[in-house]
PDB file of C-alpha atoms in Angstrom:
ATOM      1  CA  ARG Z 269       0.000   0.000   0.000  1.00  0.00           C
ATOM      2  CA  SER Z 270       1.388   3.370  -0.935  1.00  0.00           C
ATOM      3  CA  ALA Z 271      -1.649   5.623  -0.530  1.00  0.00           C
ATOM      4  CA  ASP Z 272      -2.392   7.672   2.570  1.00  0.00           C
ATOM      5  CA  LYS Z 273      -6.138   7.559   1.922  1.00  0.00           C
ATOM      6  CA  PRO Z 274      -8.486   5.127   3.642  1.00  0.00           C
ATOM      7  CA  LEU Z 275      -9.213   2.171   1.399  1.00  0.00           C
ATOM      8  CA  PRO Z 276     -12.716   2.574  -0.056  1.00  0.00           C
ATOM      9  CA  PHE Z 277     -12.648  -0.913  -1.580  1.00  0.00           C
ATOM     10  CA  GLU Z 278     -11.924  -4.566  -0.904  1.00  0.00           C
ATOM     11  CA  ALA Z 279     -10.797  -7.156  -3.435  1.00  0.00           C
ATOM     12  CA  SER Z 280     -11.137 -10.930  -3.173  1.00  0.00           C
ATOM     13  CA  ILE Z 281     -11.030 -13.957  -5.439  1.00  0.00           C
ATOM     14  CA  ASN Z 282     -13.769 -16.591  -5.537  1.00  0.00           C
ATOM     15  CA  GLY Z 283     -12.927 -19.469  -7.866  1.00  0.00           C
ATOM     16  CA  SER Z 284     -12.066 -17.759 -11.143  1.00  0.00           C
ATOM     17  CA  THR Z 285     -13.836 -14.475 -10.343  1.00  0.00           C
ATOM     18  CA  LEU Z 286     -12.082 -11.399  -8.995  1.00  0.00           C
ATOM     19  CA  ILE Z 287     -14.542  -9.436  -6.856  1.00  0.00           C
ATOM     20  CA  ILE Z 288     -14.041  -5.749  -6.094  1.00  0.00           C
ATOM     21  CA  ASP Z 289     -16.360  -4.187  -3.529  1.00  0.00           C
ATOM     22  CA  PHE Z 290     -16.338  -0.409  -3.689  1.00  0.00           C
ATOM     23  CA  LEU Z 291     -17.429   0.554  -0.168  1.00  0.00           C
ATOM     24  CA  SER Z 292     -17.828   4.297  -0.637  1.00  0.00           C
ATOM     25  CA  MET Z 293     -17.423   7.084  -3.156  1.00  0.00           C
ATOM     26  CA  VAL Z 294     -14.381   6.670  -5.405  1.00  0.00           C
ATOM     27  CA  GLU Z 295     -13.258   9.362  -7.814  1.00  0.00           C
ATOM     28  CA  ASN Z 296     -10.963   8.838 -10.782  1.00  0.00           C
ATOM     29  CA  VAL Z 297      -9.482   5.455  -9.918  1.00  0.00           C
ATOM     30  CA  THR Z 298      -7.883   3.242 -12.550  1.00  0.00           C
ATOM     31  CA  VAL Z 299      -7.834  -0.479 -11.803  1.00  0.00           C
ATOM     32  CA  ASN Z 300      -4.886  -2.273 -13.428  1.00  0.00           C
ATOM     33  CA  LEU Z 301      -4.326  -6.020 -13.465  1.00  0.00           C
ATOM     34  CA  TYR Z 302      -0.785  -7.292 -14.185  1.00  0.00           C
ATOM     35  CA  ASN Z 303       0.421 -10.837 -14.774  1.00  0.00           C
ATOM     36  CA  LEU Z 304       3.523 -12.339 -13.145  1.00  0.00           C
ATOM     37  CA  GLN Z 305       5.731 -10.925 -15.929  1.00  0.00           C
ATOM     38  CA  GLY Z 306       4.448  -7.411 -15.213  1.00  0.00           C
ATOM     39  CA  ASP Z 307       2.352  -7.171 -18.386  1.00  0.00           C
ATOM     40  CA  LEU Z 308      -0.885  -5.184 -18.128  1.00  0.00           C
ATOM     41  CA  VAL Z 309      -3.680  -7.670 -18.904  1.00  0.00           C
ATOM     42  CA  TYR Z 310      -6.794  -5.725 -17.841  1.00  0.00           C
ATOM     43  CA  GLN Z 311      -7.582  -2.086 -17.092  1.00  0.00           C
ATOM     44  CA  PHE Z 312     -10.591   0.087 -16.403  1.00  0.00           C
ATOM     45  CA  SER Z 313     -11.254   3.494 -14.895  1.00  0.00           C
ATOM     46  CA  ILE Z 314     -14.136   4.135 -12.564  1.00  0.00           C
ATOM     47  CA  GLN Z 315     -15.950   6.769 -10.551  1.00  0.00           C
ATOM     48  CA  ILE Z 316     -18.357   5.478  -7.898  1.00  0.00           C
ATOM     49  CA  ALA Z 317     -20.992   7.615  -6.183  1.00  0.00           C
ATOM     50  CA  THR Z 318     -22.533   4.818  -4.087  1.00  0.00           C
ATOM     51  CA  PRO Z 319     -21.237   1.440  -2.897  1.00  0.00           C
ATOM     52  CA  GLN Z 320     -21.275  -1.271  -5.554  1.00  0.00           C
ATOM     53  CA  GLN Z 321     -19.571  -4.473  -6.597  1.00  0.00           C
ATOM     54  CA  THR Z 322     -17.600  -5.142  -9.778  1.00  0.00           C
ATOM     55  CA  THR Z 323     -16.469  -8.563 -10.934  1.00  0.00           C
ATOM     56  CA  ILE Z 324     -13.774  -9.627 -13.381  1.00  0.00           C
ATOM     57  CA  SER Z 325     -13.835 -13.146 -14.798  1.00  0.00           C
ATOM     58  CA  MET Z 326     -10.378 -14.712 -14.770  1.00  0.00           C
ATOM     59  CA  ASP Z 327     -11.505 -17.628 -16.978  1.00  0.00           C
ATOM     60  CA  ASN Z 328      -9.594 -16.295 -20.009  1.00  0.00           C
ATOM     61  CA  TYR Z 329      -6.343 -15.790 -18.096  1.00  0.00           C
ATOM     62  CA  PRO Z 330      -3.807 -18.501 -17.250  1.00  0.00           C
ATOM     63  CA  ARG Z 331      -3.630 -19.656 -13.638  1.00  0.00           C
ATOM     64  CA  GLY Z 332      -0.888 -17.929 -11.733  1.00  0.00           C
ATOM     65  CA  SER Z 333       0.011 -14.846  -9.744  1.00  0.00           C
ATOM     66  CA  TYR Z 334      -1.383 -11.424 -10.547  1.00  0.00           C
ATOM     67  CA  THR Z 335      -1.049  -7.930  -9.120  1.00  0.00           C
ATOM     68  CA  ILE Z 336      -4.061  -5.643  -8.831  1.00  0.00           C
ATOM     69  CA  ASP Z 337      -3.269  -1.942  -8.650  1.00  0.00           C
ATOM     70  CA  PHE Z 338      -5.714   0.850  -7.820  1.00  0.00           C
ATOM     71  CA  SER Z 339      -4.217   4.128  -9.074  1.00  0.00           C
ATOM     72  CA  TYR Z 340      -5.663   7.463  -8.029  1.00  0.00           C
ATOM     73  CA  SER Z 341      -5.564  10.481 -10.351  1.00  0.00           C
ATOM     74  CA  ASP Z 342      -3.186  12.258  -7.909  1.00  0.00           C
ATOM     75  CA  GLY Z 343      -0.506   9.572  -8.468  1.00  0.00           C
ATOM     76  CA  GLU Z 344      -1.052   7.519  -5.300  1.00  0.00           C
ATOM     77  CA  SER Z 345      -1.733   3.811  -5.633  1.00  0.00           C
ATOM     78  CA  VAL Z 346      -2.718   0.749  -3.633  1.00  0.00           C
ATOM     79  CA  TYR Z 347      -1.794  -2.713  -4.831  1.00  0.00           C
ATOM     80  CA  GLY Z 348      -1.792  -6.344  -3.819  1.00  0.00           C
ATOM     81  CA  ASN Z 349      -1.059  -9.787  -5.194  1.00  0.00           C
ATOM     82  CA  PHE Z 350      -3.326 -12.785  -5.647  1.00  0.00           C
ATOM     83  CA  ASN Z 351      -3.195 -16.267  -7.202  1.00  0.00           C
TER      84      ASN Z 351
END
């Protein structure tokens, strides 16, 4: 974690589905998903006014380790790894 902001989201994996729960308002966040080699494999930008859940199917990606990175427009980011 490199951001000083409270985390307005939680991410978890259930089978082959990555689940992102946005718990509160989020402005100008880009969600990046990197494979073990550091290649960007998925990306989307989002603004959330109310809590909601987003899912990403991992069915089309090889099994392995990935890094999810939440990048704020001010340059701060929060990241974590999952298998």
